[in-house]
C-alpha atoms as a printed R data frame, in Angstrom:
    type eleno elety resid chain resno       x      y      z
1   ATOM     1    CA   UNK     A     1   0.000  0.000  0.000
2   ATOM     2    CA   UNK     A     2   1.370  3.394 -0.978
3   ATOM     3    CA   UNK     A     3   2.176  6.051  1.612
4   ATOM     4    CA   UNK     A     4   0.569  9.507  1.323
5   ATOM     5    CA   UNK     A     5   2.815 12.153  2.798
6   ATOM     6    CA   UNK     A     6   1.526 15.035  4.908
7   ATOM     7    CA   UNK     A     7   4.335 17.159  3.464
8   ATOM     8    CA   UNK     A     8   4.309 16.765 -0.339
9   ATOM     9    CA   UNK     A     9   5.989 20.118 -0.995
10  ATOM    10    CA   UNK     A    10   8.787 19.525  1.504
11  ATOM    11    CA   UNK     A    11   9.373 15.926  0.437
12  ATOM    12    CA   UNK     A    12   9.550 17.020 -3.215
13  ATOM    13    CA   UNK     A    13  12.042 19.780 -2.290
14  ATOM    14    CA   UNK     A    14  14.098 17.215 -0.341
15  ATOM    15    CA   UNK     A    15  14.441 14.912 -3.344
16  ATOM    16    CA   UNK     A    16  15.284 17.838 -5.635
17  ATOM    17    CA   UNK     A    17  17.917 19.044 -3.166
18  ATOM    18    CA   UNK     A    18  19.633 15.640 -3.346
19  ATOM    19    CA   UNK     A    19  19.009 15.323 -7.102
20  ATOM    20    CA   UNK     A    20  16.999 12.160 -6.489
21  ATOM    21    CA   UNK     A    21  13.907 11.138 -8.419
22  ATOM    22    CA   UNK     A    22  10.635 10.648 -6.557
23  ATOM    23    CA   UNK     A    23   9.145  7.276 -7.506
24  ATOM    24    CA   UNK     A    24   5.733  7.380 -9.183
25  ATOM    25    CA   UNK     A    25   4.767  3.793 -8.397
26  ATOM    26    CA   UNK     A    26   5.745  3.174 -4.805
27  ATOM    27    CA   UNK     A    27   7.391 -0.039 -3.794
28  ATOM    28    CA   UNK     A    28   7.191 -1.203 -0.192
29  ATOM    29    CA   UNK     A    29  10.705  0.186  0.258
30  ATOM    30    CA   UNK     A    30   9.642  3.567 -1.172
31  ATOM    31    CA   UNK     A    31   6.647  3.747  1.145
32  ATOM    32    CA   UNK     A    32   8.848  2.984  4.132
33  ATOM    33    CA   UNK     A    33  11.266  5.759  3.145
34  ATOM    34    CA   UNK     A    34   8.476  8.303  2.633
35  ATOM    35    CA   UNK     A    35   6.960  7.442  6.029
36  ATOM    36    CA   UNK     A    36  10.377  7.829  7.673
37  ATOM    37    CA   UNK     A    37  10.848 11.201  5.964
38  ATOM    38    CA   UNK     A    38   7.513 12.433  7.348
39  ATOM    39    CA   UNK     A    39   8.589 11.372 10.833
40  ATOM    40    CA   UNK     A    40  11.874 13.240 10.424
41  ATOM    41    CA   UNK     A    41  10.104 16.331  9.065
42  ATOM    42    CA   UNK     A    42   8.067 16.340 12.287
43  ATOM    43    CA   UNK     A    43  11.345 16.172 14.228
44  ATOM    44    CA   UNK     A    44  12.788 19.081 12.207
45  ATOM    45    CA   UNK     A    45   9.684 21.212 12.683
46  ATOM    46    CA   UNK     A    46   9.680 20.516 16.424
47  ATOM    47    CA   UNK     A    47  13.275 21.732 16.698
48  ATOM    48    CA   UNK     A    48  12.623 24.784 14.483
49  ATOM    49    CA   UNK     A    49   9.482 25.677 16.445
50  ATOM    50    CA   UNK     A    50  11.395 25.363 19.712
51  ATOM    51    CA   UNK     A    51  14.050 27.697 18.315
52  ATOM    52    CA   UNK     A    52  11.450 30.178 17.062
53  ATOM    53    CA   UNK     A    53   9.280 30.028 20.173
54  ATOM    54    CA   UNK     A    54   6.088 29.693 18.146
55  ATOM    55    CA   UNK     A    55   4.265 27.233 15.858
56  ATOM    56    CA   UNK     A    56   5.359 27.169 12.212
57  ATOM    57    CA   UNK     A    57   2.799 24.556 11.175
58  ATOM    58    CA   UNK     A    58  -0.913 25.389 11.091
59  ATOM    59    CA   UNK     A    59  -2.103 25.574 14.686
60  ATOM    60    CA   UNK     A    60  -4.851 27.039 16.846
61  ATOM    61    CA   UNK     A    61  -3.579 28.622 20.054
62  ATOM    62    CA   UNK     A    62  -5.573 29.978 22.990
63  ATOM    63    CA   UNK     A    63  -3.525 32.869 24.355
64  ATOM    64    CA   UNK     A    64  -4.677 34.073 27.789
65  ATOM    65    CA   UNK     A    65  -3.798 37.265 29.645
66  ATOM    66    CA   UNK     A    66  -5.197 39.535 32.338
67  ATOM    67    CA   UNK     A    67  -6.354 43.126 32.040
68  ATOM    68    CA   UNK     A    68  -3.377 44.283 34.108
69  ATOM    69    CA   UNK     A    69  -0.958 42.791 31.555
70  ATOM    70    CA   UNK     A    70  -2.240 45.007 28.740
71  ATOM    71    CA   UNK     A    71  -0.916 48.538 28.235
72  ATOM    72    CA   UNK     A    72  -2.864 51.763 27.818
73  ATOM    73    CA   UNK     A    73  -3.714 52.911 24.311
74  ATOM    74    CA   UNK     A    74  -4.140 56.413 22.913
75  ATOM    75    CA   UNK     A    75  -7.612 56.653 24.401
76  ATOM    76    CA   UNK     A    76  -8.048 56.310 28.151
77  ATOM    77    CA   UNK     A    77 -10.324 53.284 27.899
78  ATOM    78    CA   UNK     A    78  -8.252 51.487 25.230
79  ATOM    79    CA   UNK     A    79  -5.822 48.695 26.093
80  ATOM    80    CA   UNK     A    80  -3.262 47.024 23.818
81  ATOM    81    CA   UNK     A    81  -1.912 43.500 24.364
82  ATOM    82    CA   UNK     A    82   1.025 42.147 22.400
83  ATOM    83    CA   UNK     A    83   0.247 38.715 20.899
84  ATOM    84    CA   UNK     A    84   3.602 36.939 20.560
85  ATOM    85    CA   UNK     A    85   2.982 35.047 17.339
86  ATOM    86    CA   UNK     A    86   4.038 36.232 13.889
87  ATOM    87    CA   UNK     A    87   3.900 33.221 11.553
88  ATOM    88    CA   UNK     A    88   0.805 33.902  9.442
89  ATOM    89    CA   UNK     A    89  -1.229 34.926 12.481
90  ATOM    90    CA   UNK     A    90  -4.909 35.895 12.677
91  ATOM    91    CA   UNK     A    91  -7.313 36.456 15.563
92  ATOM    92    CA   UNK     A    92 -10.359 34.175 15.225
93  ATOM    93    CA   UNK     A    93 -12.045 34.758 18.592
94  ATOM    94    CA   UNK     A    94 -11.821 36.973 21.670
95  ATOM    95    CA   UNK     A    95 -13.402 36.177 25.039
96  ATOM    96    CA   UNK     A    96 -13.503 37.595 28.588
97  ATOM    97    CA   UNK     A    97 -14.375 36.455 32.096
98  ATOM    98    CA   UNK     A    98 -14.229 38.253 35.423
99  ATOM    99    CA   UNK     A    99 -12.291 35.520 37.228
100 ATOM   100    CA   UNK     A   100 -11.326 31.824 37.088
101 ATOM   101    CA   UNK     A   101 -14.733 30.716 38.361
102 ATOM   102    CA   UNK     A   102 -16.719 32.426 35.591
103 ATOM   103    CA   UNK     A   103 -17.494 31.114 32.127
104 ATOM   104    CA   UNK     A   104 -15.878 32.644 29.069
105 ATOM   105    CA   UNK     A   105 -18.106 35.084 27.142
106 ATOM   106    CA   UNK     A   106 -17.510 36.541 23.703
107 ATOM   107    CA   UNK     A   107 -16.374 40.160 23.644
108 ATOM   108    CA   UNK     A   108 -18.576 42.311 21.416
109 ATOM   109    CA   UNK     A   109 -17.007 42.685 17.956
110 ATOM   110    CA   UNK     A   110 -17.230 46.465 18.258
111 ATOM   111    CA   UNK     A   111 -15.081 46.443 21.382
112 ATOM   112    CA   UNK     A   112 -11.915 44.814 20.067
113 ATOM   113    CA   UNK     A   113  -9.642 44.834 17.022
114 ATOM   114    CA   UNK     A   114  -6.546 42.990 15.827
115 ATOM   115    CA   UNK     A   115  -3.719 45.009 14.337
116 ATOM   116    CA   UNK     A   116  -0.085 44.749 13.287
117 ATOM   117    CA   UNK     A   117   2.405 47.452 14.219
118 ATOM   118    CA   UNK     A   118   6.010 47.237 12.983
119 ATOM   119    CA   UNK     A   119   5.676 43.490 12.411
120 ATOM   120    CA   UNK     A   120   4.172 42.821 15.864
121 ATOM   121    CA   UNK     A   121   0.576 41.716 16.454
122 ATOM   122    CA   UNK     A   122  -1.692 43.342 19.034
123 ATOM   123    CA   UNK     A   123  -5.253 42.904 20.178
124 ATOM   124    CA   UNK     A   124  -6.911 46.180 21.208
125 ATOM   125    CA   UNK     A   125  -9.977 46.268 23.425
126 ATOM   126    CA   UNK     A   126 -12.104 48.847 25.229
127 ATOM   127    CA   UNK     A   127 -14.954 49.162 27.755
128 ATOM   128    CA   UNK     A   128 -13.600 46.300 29.907
129 ATOM   129    CA   UNK     A   129 -11.437 47.265 32.863
130 ATOM   130    CA   UNK     A   130 -10.814 44.033 34.733
131 ATOM   131    CA   UNK     A   131 -10.712 40.270 34.452
132 ATOM   132    CA   UNK     A   132  -9.109 37.762 32.100
133 ATOM   133    CA   UNK     A   133  -9.036 37.496 28.322
134 ATOM   134    CA   UNK     A   134  -8.629 34.594 25.913
135 ATOM   135    CA   UNK     A   135  -7.554 35.277 22.349
136 ATOM   136    CA   UNK     A   136  -8.035 32.375 19.936
137 ATOM   137    CA   UNK     A   137  -5.209 32.601 17.437
138 ATOM   138    CA   UNK     A   138  -4.802 30.862 14.090
139 ATOM   139    CA   UNK     A   139  -1.111 30.710 13.270
140 ATOM   140    CA   UNK     A   140   1.454 28.816 11.203
141 ATOM   141    CA   UNK     A   141   1.566 27.541  7.625
142 ATOM   142    CA   UNK     A   142   0.261 24.557  5.725
143 ATOM   143    CA   UNK     A   143   2.691 22.539  3.637
144 ATOM   144    CA   UNK     A   144   1.289 24.183  0.512
145 ATOM   145    CA   UNK     A   145   1.692 27.790  1.678
146 ATOM   146    CA   UNK     A   146   4.930 27.506  3.644
147 ATOM   147    CA   UNK     A   147   7.389 30.305  2.822
148 ATOM   148    CA   UNK     A   148  10.468 29.281  0.858
149 ATOM   149    CA   UNK     A   149  12.761 30.125  3.769
150 ATOM   150    CA   UNK     A   150  10.958 27.651  6.038
151 ATOM   151    CA   UNK     A   151  10.992 24.961  3.345
152 ATOM   152    CA   UNK     A   152  14.723 25.529  2.770
153 ATOM   153    CA   UNK     A   153  15.482 25.332  6.478
154 ATOM   154    CA   UNK     A   154  13.466 22.153  7.048
155 ATOM   155    CA   UNK     A   155  14.952 20.500  3.950
156 ATOM   156    CA   UNK     A   156  18.525 21.256  5.018
157 ATOM   157    CA   UNK     A   157  17.806 19.839  8.475
158 ATOM   158    CA   UNK     A   158  16.213 16.779  6.873
159 ATOM   159    CA   UNK     A   159  19.181 16.255  4.553
160 ATOM   160    CA   UNK     A   160  21.527 16.392  7.547
161 ATOM   161    CA   UNK     A   161  19.530 13.680  9.340
162 ATOM   162    CA   UNK     A   162  19.306 11.582  6.153
163 ATOM   163    CA   UNK     A   163  23.052 11.736  5.592
164 ATOM   164    CA   UNK     A   164  24.190 11.237  9.179
165 ATOM   165    CA   UNK     A   165  21.717  8.726 10.591
166 ATOM   166    CA   UNK     A   166  21.754  4.986 10.277
167 ATOM   167    CA   UNK     A   167  19.306  3.602  7.715
168 ATOM   168    CA   UNK     A   168  15.784  4.228  9.010
169 ATOM   169    CA   UNK     A   169  17.114  5.716 12.235
170 ATOM   170    CA   UNK     A   170  17.366  9.151 13.770
171 ATOM   171    CA   UNK     A   171  20.574 10.460 15.262
172 ATOM   172    CA   UNK     A   172  19.083 13.903 15.672
173 ATOM   173    CA   UNK     A   173  20.533 15.695 18.675
174 ATOM   174    CA   UNK     A   174  23.102 13.032 19.509
175 ATOM   175    CA   UNK     A   175  26.620 14.346 20.003
176 ATOM   176    CA   UNK     A   176  28.289 10.948 19.972
177 ATOM   177    CA   UNK     A   177  27.179  7.724 18.315
178 ATOM   178    CA   UNK     A   178  29.131  4.479 17.988
179 ATOM   179    CA   UNK     A   179  28.007  1.340 16.139
180 ATOM   180    CA   UNK     A   180  29.943 -1.787 16.980
181 ATOM   181    CA   UNK     A   181  29.422 -3.683 13.726
182 ATOM   182    CA   UNK     A   182  30.421 -0.938 11.335
183 ATOM   183    CA   UNK     A   183  32.766  0.769 13.820
184 ATOM   184    CA   UNK     A   184  31.137  4.049 12.914
185 ATOM   185    CA   UNK     A   185  31.429  7.157 15.056
186 ATOM   186    CA   UNK     A   186  29.415 10.363 14.842
187 ATOM   187    CA   UNK     A   187  30.729 13.394 16.697
188 ATOM   188    CA   UNK     A   188  28.585 16.203 15.328
189 ATOM   189    CA   UNK     A   189  24.991 17.076 16.044
190 ATOM   190    CA   UNK     A   190  22.203 18.859 14.226
191 ATOM   191    CA   UNK     A   191  21.448 20.709 17.449
192 ATOM   192    CA   UNK     A   192  24.990 22.098 17.635
193 ATOM   193    CA   UNK     A   193  25.217 22.665 13.872
194 ATOM   194    CA   UNK     A   194  23.567 26.078 13.694
195 ATOM   195    CA   UNK     A   195  23.568 26.593  9.914
196 ATOM   196    CA   UNK     A   196  19.841 25.837  9.641
197 ATOM   197    CA   UNK     A   197  18.836 28.494 12.160
198 ATOM   198    CA   UNK     A   198  19.404 31.379  9.752
199 ATOM   199    CA   UNK     A   199  16.337 30.316  7.758
200 ATOM   200    CA   UNK     A   200  14.060 30.822 10.761
201 ATOM   201    CA   UNK     A   201  15.480 34.074 12.166
202 ATOM   202    CA   UNK     A   202  12.545 36.064 10.825
203 ATOM   203    CA   UNK     A   203  10.079 33.910 12.783
204 ATOM   204    CA   UNK     A   204  11.948 33.842 16.077
205 ATOM   205    CA   UNK     A   205  10.205 35.569 18.962
206 ATOM   206    CA   UNK     A   206  11.444 36.221 22.473
207 ATOM   207    CA   UNK     A   207   8.552 34.898 24.560
208 ATOM   208    CA   UNK     A   208   5.282 33.035 23.958
């Protein structure tokens, strides 16, 4: 049975990077390779997302904050709250409650807005002067709409794993590997090899 990848664009870029041809009719060996590549792409994304401090793949995040954590706006009753996500981010819902024992209620659409200022996202609200807020955020990219820099970074990470790991294995993050049969030693690590990080610099944020 053929394997259907969750990352067709990235897998295609991987094979092009190595000047390898993607098989049209999958053999059992092909399917096993493609499944392994998907697993390794997940590993690469996890490391890149940890480095960036935010999701790079399509995600829904509930970001909570209190009224006291927002800063005053130009008008006395306006408050601005920085939303620390920048990878294709949109606000899809905004709710409020007075305290932890209350239920969340939708904030009236006329009392909040979502804006970007100098590359940073903010939610602005008014007419509420206490309590807790929950912003539902859609962020990250699908495989099909991933920026070229993210694709390049993930592919280079993937190529490193492909070239340095045992067949079907994953030596990601290991600083020393020894195999008794082949007497093979590995002394470098993808985590300490920082070349890939430059592709994600634009999406790195300080705090989530």
